[in-house]
Amino acid sequence: MSPKVTLFSFFKSVRLAVSLLILIAAAAALGTFLPPSVDVYHSFWFISLLGLFSLNLIACSWDRFPVSWRRFRERTEPERPGSIFDELPTDQVFFSSEDRASMTGRVEDLLRKGWGRVQRKETKGGTFFSAEKGAYAHLGVYAVHLGVLVIIGGAAIGALLGFKAYVNIAEGETAGTVFLRGGRQMKDLGFEVRLDRFTMDFYENGMPKTYRSDLTFLKEGRVLHQGPLLVNHPIEVEGFRFYQSGYGSAGDGEASLVVRSGRKEISRNVREGDRFGLPEAGAEVRVLRVADDIMGIGPAVKVSVRSSAKEVQFWVFQHIRRMEEQHPGITKMISMFNPGLFAPYRFELRSVTTRWYSGLQVNRDPGTPLVAVGAFLMMGGFLVVFLTAHRRIYVRVDEAEGRLRTAVTGSSSRDRRGMEREVRRFIATCGGKETTG
Amino acid sequence: MTSAVLLSGVTFVYLFSMLFYVLWLLRGGEFWGKAATFLSMAGLAAQTLALALRWQESYRLGIGHAPLSNFYESLVFLAWAVVLIYLVVERRTGSRSPGAFVMPVAFLAMAYASFSPDVNSRIQPLIPALQSNWLVSHVVTCFLGYACFTVSFGLGVMYLLEERGEKKGGSRRGGFAAILPSAEILDELIYQSVMLGFILLGLGIITGSVWAHSAWGAYWSWDPKETWSLITWLIYALLLHSRLVRGSRGRRTAVIAIIGFASMLFTYLGVNHIPGLHSYLK
């Protein structure tokens, strides 16, 4: 035996297929228990297993297909050698007194209606019919195998030619490049994405209801597409698919601050790093931080106030009144939380207007349509394998004991009981019911 | 809240149905058998009504969605599907004995849903990731598949008991074996329920992939639940393959049906303790 043939017989073995399936399942299971940094599913050996499995599937199919194809094409010979009609149960044979032409005519008619590929043969032994349906049942398994191969092929194309990337865009800003997953590599989109607005909506119980990014896609100043991006509703532009995948504060919110002293009041809209003066005290206020939410208490601003005499730093919370109700004396205990630390001035925070960024996932996967086709083929194949059968029916009409005798039998590639029911139904419609036996 | 009360009532109906099936199996007597079947059918009808009520309630709360969106609702739907598939099998085969092996699973699922302090039975609104038309088809196909596997598990256990009985009793079948259907019939039933479950879980994985393609940005992410559903599916694929290609029957089929059920349970319950994308069930 040549080594080539031996290799083929190795790959075509069902035992190999079973072992590989068990190995793949075991490896996949192992991967769910290991930390995500050990990426089993993209490792060389896991992909090798899938490759081996594909070769195995091709070899198995190559080996068996000719036989199945012959079974699919082959016409059954109506006159059966050794006669399958001789030892039939009595309910599959019936006698009648009508003439032979009308019986054979009816049999042929019924076969043509309910079955395909009807063949008729007149011999000395009688009139023989054969008919069959569902010959394609032999091919279902190849649709399954081909479907699996197409899915693996589609996944390979996606892995080789596709990519997955991320980008965070702050409101009002534009991005033209995205970060590829895993590495620090960038990818140029060839067009730009602008985030016009990011909005969130919540249910009454606080659970998130909507995350929405209003996006504008621009190419050389021309608008390619404009519209909202929502979870479950990706946008496709020039072959790239955009997904709403995250959000956050851009960290440069604008705070509306009020500083009171007696009846005087100074209002300022400030950002991090801004400065403004308190002229009567000869002091300067520096905004150190503007936070949308600090420790779950709500918006807050950290300021530093410096005069010639001293410098103090403290937080100004928007919800200071609620804090004092819940923890009486908190501003006395923690001077950093006291908005009146720079007496006689008292700071108030009206609001913080957050600027959001939206996290977008950007993909391209040219293998996806192939995977979809493969899945269709595979499921279609399964339906053929499980639910259809190649059924053949044989009828002989002859004379015995001076009466017309009709015998019916059949065979099936699967589901013998279903076939028996079908034979019985045929006998009943043929008129065998009244004259059975 | 009417639906939750009705559903905890259904739990007791299934409990008694289960006990009657066991009584019937052990002591015989047409009465227990008929009572068991009647109770399981009445329970299924009441549960169907409760599910419809819960659906309606969710619309009254202004968050209308099918009752298939959290762990509580999935347990209830699993029990519903198990009883439904079981009753189809009972009707088609005219045999009640699988009831004693399948109804306990339906009862346990309902009891866990109704009485465990870790399971929240409130109707909750859908977070953005779950707001999809694929939710219903994905959950329904997966859980009908799970129900078929549950039935085949019960049948697998019966097969092993039957086989033991046949060995012991020789020509005269003794013990359990005397009242269970023949090994041949059990084998065929396991095959049919596994085949149906396999197709349904296959559709469940595919609808899930289509959904993931628009929600997570990839049709497949090797998320632990995805991975384990594939493993479960592969185990049943092996069962069907060895039967269709190598003509294997009997014990081997029954044993794989039991292993497949363990893998299904892990897919459904165990995986929730591994962090991943399918974390809605907490």
XYZ file of C-alpha atoms in Angstrom:
719
model
C 0.000 0.000 0.000
C 1.444 3.358 -0.952
C 1.906 5.945 1.827
C -0.580 8.195 0.043
C -3.312 5.616 0.294
C -2.501 4.944 3.950
C -2.724 8.655 4.719
C -6.098 8.786 3.034
C -7.392 5.789 4.935
C -6.214 7.479 8.141
C -8.145 10.637 7.330
C -11.279 8.912 6.130
C -11.780 6.934 9.338
C -14.896 7.564 11.381
C -12.901 6.807 14.515
C -10.710 9.831 13.782
C -13.820 11.982 13.333
C -15.193 10.877 16.703
C -11.848 11.375 18.472
C -11.441 14.841 16.959
C -14.958 15.888 17.949
C -14.316 14.742 21.527
C -10.962 16.565 21.587
C -12.492 19.769 20.214
C -15.312 19.652 22.757
C -12.839 18.976 25.595
C -10.541 21.805 24.485
C -13.490 24.187 24.188
C -14.605 23.213 27.694
C -11.096 23.729 29.070
C -11.027 27.201 27.529
C -14.021 28.318 29.583
C -12.224 27.539 32.854
C -8.910 29.178 31.985
C -8.465 32.929 32.396
C -9.309 34.877 29.221
C -5.616 35.747 28.766
C -5.024 32.082 27.825
C -6.938 32.360 24.592
C -7.503 28.698 23.766
C -9.802 29.381 20.821
C -7.263 31.310 18.784
C -4.303 29.164 19.801
C -2.331 27.296 17.188
C -3.243 23.852 18.485
C -6.964 24.527 18.703
C -7.004 25.848 15.147
C -4.957 22.799 14.094
C -7.642 20.562 15.583
C -10.273 22.376 13.512
C -8.046 22.055 10.429
C -7.571 18.321 11.008
C -11.303 17.934 11.514
C -11.956 19.693 8.190
C -9.532 17.374 6.381
C -11.198 14.411 8.048
C -14.621 15.619 6.953
C -13.440 16.083 3.366
C -11.843 12.627 3.296
C -14.919 10.906 4.763
C -17.203 12.618 2.269
C -14.886 11.930 -0.651
C -14.772 8.283 0.315
C -18.525 7.764 0.585
C -20.018 10.183 -1.856
C -19.777 7.947 -4.975
C -21.815 5.216 -3.284
C -24.492 7.653 -2.148
C -24.589 9.273 -5.560
C -25.166 5.886 -7.194
C -28.002 5.170 -4.768
C -29.468 8.558 -5.556
C -29.293 8.067 -9.347
C -30.059 4.402 -9.671
C -33.505 3.272 -10.850
C -35.005 0.271 -9.187
C -35.747 -2.747 -11.294
C -39.503 -3.478 -11.040
C -39.149 -7.238 -11.272
C -37.394 -8.319 -8.146
C -35.129 -11.334 -8.284
C -35.742 -14.071 -5.743
C -39.113 -12.486 -5.397
C -39.740 -10.334 -2.392
C -43.428 -11.001 -2.983
C -43.400 -14.644 -1.974
C -43.404 -14.432 1.767
C -45.434 -11.323 2.432
C -47.775 -11.040 5.397
C -51.350 -11.672 4.310
C -52.421 -8.066 4.713
C -49.987 -7.039 1.972
C -51.632 -9.307 -0.599
C -55.217 -8.993 -1.750
C -57.459 -10.709 -4.264
C -60.121 -9.147 -6.422
C -62.392 -10.148 -9.253
C -61.918 -7.119 -11.479
C -60.019 -7.341 -14.748
C -56.295 -6.946 -14.843
C -56.176 -3.828 -17.031
C -58.280 -1.762 -14.669
C -56.196 -2.851 -11.655
C -52.837 -2.159 -13.290
C -54.167 1.146 -14.568
C -55.210 2.164 -11.068
C -51.931 1.048 -9.517
C -49.932 3.006 -12.059
C -52.131 6.055 -11.576
C -51.778 5.968 -7.770
C -48.037 5.474 -7.974
C -47.693 8.387 -10.341
C -49.669 10.641 -8.014
C -48.080 9.682 -4.718
C -44.617 8.653 -5.835
C -42.092 9.482 -8.509
C -40.035 7.514 -11.013
C -42.678 4.884 -11.709
C -41.475 1.903 -13.698
C -43.576 -0.870 -15.167
C -42.589 -4.216 -16.552
C -44.743 -6.950 -18.086
C -43.390 -10.460 -17.710
C -44.751 -13.951 -17.714
C -44.819 -13.783 -13.916
C -47.158 -10.777 -13.890
C -47.119 -7.011 -14.124
C -44.439 -5.464 -11.960
C -44.273 -1.866 -10.766
C -41.698 0.013 -8.842
C -41.719 3.583 -7.678
C -39.658 5.606 -5.259
C -39.387 8.904 -3.532
C -36.953 10.763 -1.344
C -33.822 9.490 -3.106
C -32.183 12.769 -2.089
C -32.167 11.451 1.490
C -28.796 9.898 0.586
C -27.362 13.380 -0.026
C -28.469 15.090 3.208
C -25.339 14.088 5.069
C -23.165 15.782 2.428
C -25.116 19.018 2.855
C -24.315 18.788 6.580
C -20.614 18.127 5.949
C -20.377 20.849 3.319
C -22.215 23.258 5.631
C -19.723 22.607 8.459
C -16.790 23.123 6.060
C -18.310 26.362 4.730
C -18.781 27.625 8.311
C -15.154 26.825 9.168
C -14.061 28.447 5.884
C -16.125 31.554 6.612
C -14.638 31.777 10.100
C -11.124 31.443 8.619
C -11.815 34.225 6.110
C -13.134 36.407 8.927
C -10.033 35.725 11.015
C -7.643 36.445 8.134
C -9.313 39.364 6.370
C -11.576 40.823 9.028
C -10.772 42.871 12.089
C -12.314 44.131 15.289
C -11.466 47.568 16.591
C -12.566 50.131 19.138
C -12.679 53.883 19.367
C -13.881 56.347 21.986
C -15.226 59.641 20.640
C -16.205 62.565 22.844
C -19.292 64.599 21.997
C -18.570 67.063 19.250
C -15.372 65.313 18.230
C -14.391 63.381 15.149
C -12.342 60.206 14.672
C -10.863 58.791 11.501
C -8.737 56.025 12.975
C -9.627 53.149 15.286
C -7.614 50.906 17.611
C -7.313 47.267 16.638
C -8.154 44.743 19.307
C -5.249 43.315 21.224
C -2.444 45.453 19.919
C -1.627 49.120 19.929
C -2.063 49.214 16.162
C -4.290 51.777 14.541
C -6.439 51.435 11.469
C -7.404 54.238 9.158
C -11.091 54.087 8.199
C -10.821 56.220 5.077
C -13.635 58.400 6.385
C -14.502 60.141 9.632
C -17.069 59.628 12.362
C -18.397 62.508 14.412
C -20.291 62.024 17.676
C -22.921 64.742 17.751
C -24.574 63.697 20.985
C -24.644 60.817 23.423
C -27.813 60.214 25.429
C -28.903 57.716 28.053
C -32.345 56.883 29.250
C -33.342 54.954 32.373
C -36.398 53.084 33.592
C -38.095 54.179 36.799
C -36.264 51.511 38.789
C -32.912 52.823 37.577
C -32.169 50.075 35.048
C -30.738 51.374 31.766
C -33.249 51.680 28.935
C -31.368 53.249 26.027
C -27.829 54.122 25.038
C -27.796 56.257 21.943
C -25.044 57.906 19.913
C -26.042 60.362 17.221
C -23.366 59.938 14.605
C -22.388 61.665 11.385
C -20.143 59.844 8.932
C -18.123 62.191 6.736
C -15.859 61.688 3.760
C -13.992 64.684 2.389
C -16.560 66.991 3.922
C -19.464 65.085 2.361
C -22.007 63.388 4.659
C -22.076 59.625 3.995
C -24.633 58.784 6.635
C -26.232 60.425 9.608
C -28.304 58.748 12.290
C -28.592 57.267 15.749
C -26.552 54.233 16.778
C -28.292 52.037 19.353
C -27.480 48.743 21.050
C -28.815 45.916 18.835
C -28.970 48.272 15.856
C -25.522 48.549 14.284
C -24.806 50.926 11.409
C -22.917 49.773 8.342
C -20.866 52.337 6.426
C -18.529 51.469 3.562
C -18.232 47.844 4.692
C -17.506 48.703 8.341
C -20.072 47.871 10.990
C -20.369 50.198 13.982
C -21.745 49.017 17.327
C -22.696 50.932 20.443
C -20.504 49.247 23.023
C -19.752 51.662 25.863
C -19.750 55.185 27.183
C -18.175 57.375 29.798
C -17.498 60.889 30.892
C -14.967 62.730 28.769
C -13.697 64.243 32.018
C -13.915 67.854 30.911
C -17.363 68.729 32.178
C -18.426 72.314 32.780
C -19.378 73.305 36.325
C -21.724 76.105 37.238
C -20.238 77.562 40.464
C -21.633 80.261 42.737
C -19.548 81.969 45.422
C -21.455 83.901 48.101
C -20.292 86.316 50.734
C -22.976 88.168 52.627
C -25.359 89.393 49.989
C -22.791 89.380 47.230
C -22.714 86.574 44.750
C -20.312 85.618 41.957
C -21.416 83.084 39.290
C -18.927 81.370 37.042
C -19.053 78.563 34.484
C -15.734 76.791 34.814
C -13.778 73.794 33.527
C -10.824 71.979 35.002
C -7.775 74.283 35.152
C -9.785 77.526 35.010
C -9.003 80.372 37.409
C -10.990 83.330 38.591
C -10.475 85.996 41.245
C -12.276 86.985 44.436
C -11.132 90.634 44.267
C -12.366 91.753 47.698
C -10.374 89.069 49.457
C -7.430 89.440 47.107
C -7.715 85.719 46.433
C -7.646 83.478 43.385
C -9.741 80.348 42.838
C -8.280 77.475 40.822
C -10.529 74.664 39.605
C -8.588 71.444 40.216
C -11.233 68.907 39.209
C -14.723 68.760 37.783
C -16.340 65.370 38.447
C -19.763 64.170 37.240
C -19.971 61.803 40.136
C -17.644 61.320 43.045
C -18.009 58.249 45.286
C -21.612 57.846 44.173
C -22.606 61.066 45.931
C -23.080 63.077 42.756
C -21.341 65.923 40.962
C -18.521 67.735 42.727
C -15.770 70.254 42.042
C -12.426 70.472 43.789
C -11.055 73.983 44.171
C -7.998 75.620 45.575
C -8.332 79.161 46.963
C -5.194 81.173 47.577
C -4.805 84.545 49.184
C -1.668 86.195 50.419
C -2.422 84.823 53.897
C -3.295 81.176 53.177
C -4.149 78.490 50.666
C -6.966 75.984 51.167
C -8.284 73.116 49.049
C -11.741 71.610 49.365
C -14.552 69.846 47.528
C -17.810 71.527 46.582
C -20.596 68.967 46.346
C -23.799 69.684 44.482
C -25.849 67.654 46.967
C -24.224 69.089 50.111
C -27.567 69.645 51.806
C -28.545 65.986 51.464
C -25.110 64.950 52.737
C -25.510 67.081 55.833
C -28.933 65.631 56.495
C -27.623 62.096 56.255
C -24.389 62.698 58.156
C -24.904 65.677 60.456
C -21.679 67.539 61.124
C -19.822 65.981 58.248
C -18.442 69.296 57.021
C -17.051 70.011 60.493
C -15.424 66.605 60.761
C -13.966 66.593 57.283
C -12.772 70.055 56.423
C -12.098 68.988 52.821
C -15.886 68.634 52.422
C -16.643 72.084 53.812
C -17.710 74.478 51.031
C -17.299 77.418 53.440
C -13.694 76.620 54.312
C -12.498 79.881 52.836
C -14.606 82.081 55.132
C -16.543 84.232 54.765
C -17.062 82.864 51.273
C -19.321 79.915 50.748
C -19.142 77.918 47.511
C -22.112 76.285 45.860
C -22.241 73.926 42.908
C -25.350 74.367 40.802
C -24.674 71.661 38.263
C -22.063 69.882 36.205
C -22.736 69.508 32.517
C -21.027 66.317 31.492
C -19.464 65.862 28.143
C -19.810 62.189 27.278
C -17.734 59.999 25.126
C -19.208 57.015 23.351
C -17.342 53.731 22.958
C -17.822 52.328 19.487
C -16.852 48.914 18.266
C -15.903 48.826 14.599
C -15.792 45.534 12.710
C -15.333 44.124 9.344
C -15.929 40.423 8.752
C -16.112 39.378 5.096
C -16.629 35.760 6.219
C -20.049 36.345 7.790
C -22.215 35.693 4.683
C -20.336 32.437 4.126
C -20.978 31.352 7.721
C -24.685 32.103 7.245
C -24.801 30.033 4.040
C -22.976 27.204 5.829
C -25.442 27.262 8.716
C -28.361 27.064 6.279
C -26.796 24.154 4.412
C -26.050 22.335 7.641
C -29.524 22.724 9.149
C -31.184 21.875 5.822
C -28.986 18.784 5.663
C -29.989 17.750 9.177
C -33.657 18.027 8.300
C -33.083 15.780 5.260
C -31.058 13.273 7.299
C -33.527 13.060 10.182
C -36.885 13.560 8.554
C -36.679 12.093 5.059
C -36.022 8.595 3.817
C -35.440 6.989 0.456
C -38.570 4.872 0.086
C -39.267 2.330 -2.593
C -42.539 0.600 -3.206
C -43.012 -2.564 -5.312
C -46.273 -3.911 -6.681
C -46.958 -7.145 -8.497
C -50.273 -7.886 -10.194
C -50.836 -11.478 -11.344
C -53.436 -14.252 -11.294
C -53.679 -16.955 -8.685
C -56.435 -19.439 -8.001
C -58.384 -17.898 -10.850
C -58.504 -14.485 -9.262
C -56.555 -11.294 -9.693
C -53.834 -11.064 -7.062
C -52.068 -7.838 -6.066
C -49.047 -7.848 -3.770
C -47.426 -4.723 -2.348
C -44.179 -4.284 -0.450
C -41.554 -1.641 0.100
C -38.180 -0.740 1.494
C -36.789 2.321 3.174
C -33.385 3.718 4.033
C -34.732 4.776 7.441
C -37.891 4.531 9.506
C -39.180 1.108 8.554
C -42.370 1.600 10.529
C -43.287 4.680 8.509
C -42.795 2.642 5.367
C -45.097 -0.107 6.628
C -47.784 2.495 7.270
C -47.304 3.841 3.768
C -47.666 0.376 2.195
C -50.849 -0.211 4.165
C -52.240 3.136 3.071
C -51.455 2.291 -0.552
C -53.245 -1.034 -0.261
C -56.293 0.674 1.250
C -56.545 3.284 -1.531
C -55.948 0.602 -4.130
C -59.117 -1.137 -3.023
C -57.522 -3.906 -1.032
C -59.403 -3.143 2.124
C -62.661 -4.878 1.258
C -61.084 -7.972 -0.230
C -58.086 -8.522 2.000
C -56.896 -12.101 2.331
C -48.588 39.390 40.874
C -51.481 37.026 40.141
C -49.240 35.108 37.769
C -46.546 34.468 40.407
C -49.158 33.143 42.849
C -50.674 30.942 40.151
C -47.204 29.678 39.231
C -46.341 28.708 42.801
C -49.666 26.817 42.814
C -48.604 25.017 39.638
C -45.481 23.880 41.522
C -47.678 21.869 43.885
C -49.767 20.472 41.048
C -46.549 19.164 39.470
C -45.429 17.798 42.837
C -48.594 15.713 43.156
C -48.499 14.705 39.517
C -44.943 13.461 40.043
C -45.907 11.540 43.188
C -48.852 9.919 41.407
C -46.681 8.850 38.479
C -44.275 7.224 40.958
C -47.153 5.569 42.846
C -48.583 4.293 39.596
C -45.207 2.908 38.579
C -44.625 1.166 41.905
C -48.091 -0.073 42.761
C -49.990 -0.075 39.516
C -53.675 0.773 39.463
C -55.313 2.728 36.712
C -56.514 5.416 39.134
C -53.056 6.765 40.050
C -52.004 6.801 36.413
C -55.063 8.677 35.257
C -54.785 11.127 38.168
C -51.122 11.771 37.337
C -51.876 12.482 33.683
C -54.829 14.657 34.607
C -52.748 16.697 37.049
C -49.901 17.229 34.612
C -52.364 18.398 31.955
C -54.192 20.667 34.405
C -50.853 22.041 35.611
C -49.758 22.739 32.047
C -53.025 24.544 31.306
C -52.748 26.648 34.473
C -49.109 27.419 33.711
C -49.962 28.487 30.174
C -52.585 30.819 31.583
C -50.101 32.164 34.148
C -47.524 32.848 31.418
C -50.142 34.712 29.376
C -51.142 36.717 32.480
C -47.530 37.563 33.213
C -47.083 38.750 29.646
C -50.169 40.927 30.002
C -48.990 42.245 33.392
C -45.710 43.349 31.833
C -47.681 45.446 29.343
C -49.691 46.988 32.152
C -46.410 47.981 33.797
C -45.460 49.707 30.554
C -42.441 47.479 29.879
C -44.239 44.884 27.773
C -42.172 41.899 26.761
C -42.566 38.119 26.533
C -41.961 36.376 29.884
C -38.578 35.023 28.764
C -36.143 37.615 29.998
C -34.630 36.584 33.322
C -33.636 33.514 35.313
C -37.043 33.110 36.986
C -38.863 33.266 33.674
C -36.423 30.852 32.055
C -36.980 28.259 34.812
C -40.736 28.595 34.467
C -40.556 28.259 30.692
C -38.245 25.235 30.984
C -40.761 23.488 33.267
C -43.576 24.382 30.887
C -41.684 22.993 27.889
C -40.653 19.804 29.738
C -44.260 19.032 30.685
C -45.448 19.843 27.158
C -42.883 17.590 25.444
C -43.472 14.845 28.006
C -47.240 14.901 27.444
C -46.684 14.660 23.681
C -44.505 11.586 24.267
C -47.085 10.082 26.645
C -49.844 10.604 24.121
C -47.894 9.252 21.182
C -46.595 6.155 22.921
C -49.463 5.536 25.316
C -46.900 4.917 28.053
C -46.992 6.749 31.378
C -43.838 5.385 32.922
C -41.511 8.210 31.710
C -43.635 10.575 33.813
C -42.042 9.326 37.020
C -38.620 10.234 35.624
C -39.397 13.483 33.797
C -41.942 15.229 36.058
C -39.444 15.561 38.939
C -37.330 17.867 36.739
C -40.352 20.049 35.936
C -41.269 20.144 39.632
C -37.728 21.006 40.737
C -37.467 23.817 38.172
C -40.769 25.305 39.357
C -39.871 24.879 43.035
C -36.501 26.535 42.521
C -38.138 29.393 40.610
C -40.928 29.922 43.132
C -39.232 29.348 46.470
C -35.501 30.011 46.187
C -34.550 33.340 47.775
C -31.875 33.831 45.064
C -34.425 33.894 42.263
C -36.160 37.204 41.681
C -39.681 36.727 40.364
C -40.396 40.398 39.651
C -41.190 41.502 36.130
C -38.240 43.588 35.061
C -37.815 45.845 32.040
C -35.409 44.883 29.267
C -31.918 46.352 29.290
C -30.763 47.667 25.891
C -28.869 44.474 24.945
C -32.043 42.382 25.355
C -34.278 44.689 23.332
C -34.341 42.584 20.202
C -36.813 40.658 18.110
C -34.461 37.686 18.397
C -35.047 37.332 22.149
C -38.201 35.234 21.778
C -37.023 32.913 18.993
C -33.620 32.398 20.631
C -34.973 31.581 24.084
C -37.887 29.478 22.829
C -35.745 27.265 20.568
C -33.022 26.808 23.197
C -35.419 25.927 25.989
C -37.590 23.616 23.884
C -34.311 21.882 23.026
C -33.424 21.697 26.734
C -36.862 20.201 27.398
C -36.297 17.471 24.784
C -32.928 16.667 26.361
C -34.590 16.506 29.777
C -37.096 13.980 28.451
C -34.333 11.933 26.808
C -32.425 11.990 30.111
C -35.447 10.493 31.891
C -35.718 7.878 29.161
C -31.983 7.154 29.406
C -32.276 6.441 33.136
C -35.264 4.198 32.404
C -33.256 2.341 29.787
C -30.466 1.555 32.234
C -32.981 0.340 34.858
C -34.775 -1.734 32.256
C -31.528 -3.283 31.087
C -30.548 -4.203 34.626
C -33.963 -5.734 35.189
C -33.763 -7.751 31.989
C -30.351 -9.108 32.960
C -31.495 -10.087 36.436
C -34.784 -11.584 35.459
C -33.500 -13.526 32.480
C -36.479 -14.423 30.362
C -38.897 -13.335 33.075
C -38.527 -9.586 33.444
C -38.435 -8.661 37.087
C -38.637 -5.528 39.236
C -38.834 -2.255 37.405
C -38.301 -3.910 34.057
C -41.716 -5.528 34.257
C -43.514 -2.203 34.116
C -41.176 -0.193 31.906
C -41.488 -0.207 28.118
C -39.143 -2.568 26.305
C -35.528 -1.525 25.771
C -36.164 -1.316 22.048
C -38.984 1.197 22.439
C -37.007 3.251 24.960
C -34.049 3.316 22.613
C -36.222 4.611 19.774
C -37.806 7.246 22.040
C -34.392 8.452 23.217
C -33.314 8.750 19.600
C -36.391 10.743 18.623
C -36.283 13.161 21.541
C -32.529 13.707 21.159
C -32.971 14.321 17.435
C -35.675 16.910 18.039
C -33.650 18.546 20.816
C -30.567 18.583 18.608
C -32.391 20.419 15.820
C -33.972 22.871 18.283
C -30.698 23.615 20.077
C -29.053 24.009 16.643
C -31.690 26.594 15.762
C -31.179 28.169 19.186
C -27.441 28.526 18.569
C -28.056 29.940 15.088
C -30.683 32.482 16.221
C -28.300 33.387 19.042
C -25.502 33.945 16.504
C -27.680 36.159 14.344
C -28.631 38.138 17.425
C -25.028 38.370 18.647
C -24.065 39.624 15.204
C -26.185 42.724 15.785
C -25.820 43.075 19.563
C -22.224 42.140 20.356
C -20.639 42.744 16.990
C -19.703 39.128 16.288
C -21.702 36.037 15.441
C -19.462 34.016 17.714
C -17.378 35.253 20.643
C -16.522 32.032 22.544
C -18.530 33.391 25.444
C -18.779 30.586 28.059
C -22.481 30.012 27.435
C -21.980 29.928 23.675
C -19.093 27.529 24.102
C -20.964 25.205 26.441
C -24.049 25.165 24.241
C -21.765 24.078 21.398
C -20.206 21.373 23.596
C -23.680 20.085 24.540
C -24.664 20.110 20.895
C -21.488 18.208 19.927
C -22.191 15.530 22.563
C -25.625 14.911 21.041
C -24.110 15.096 17.554
C -21.840 12.206 18.602
C -24.845 10.217 19.828
C -26.741 10.719 16.572
C -23.653 10.127 14.454
C -22.702 6.858 16.107
C -26.288 5.707 15.689
C -26.720 6.678 12.059
C -23.235 5.733 10.850
C -22.278 2.842 13.061
C -25.742 1.640 13.953
C -24.968 1.744 17.662
C -27.992 1.202 19.865
C -29.048 0.752 23.419
C -26.777 1.278 26.365
C -24.369 3.600 24.589
C -27.215 5.867 23.438
C -28.711 5.948 26.932
C -25.383 6.783 28.563
C -24.612 9.624 26.112
C -28.143 10.982 26.633
C -27.380 11.209 30.363
C -23.956 12.822 29.791
C -25.545 15.280 27.350
C -28.098 16.248 29.984
C -25.328 16.949 32.506
C -23.631 19.171 29.937
C -26.951 20.895 29.225
C -27.427 21.589 32.939
C -23.953 23.073 33.095
C -24.722 25.218 30.055
C -27.892 26.438 31.706
C -26.821 26.826 35.349
C -23.103 26.217 35.843
C -21.878 28.673 33.238
C -23.570 31.585 35.048
C -20.748 31.456 37.581
C -18.145 32.090 34.870
C -17.973 35.751 33.811
C -19.105 36.327 30.239
C -21.439 38.159 27.938
C -24.565 36.164 28.898
C -24.700 37.729 32.364
C -28.381 38.704 32.315
C -29.342 35.724 34.405
C -27.931 36.951 37.696
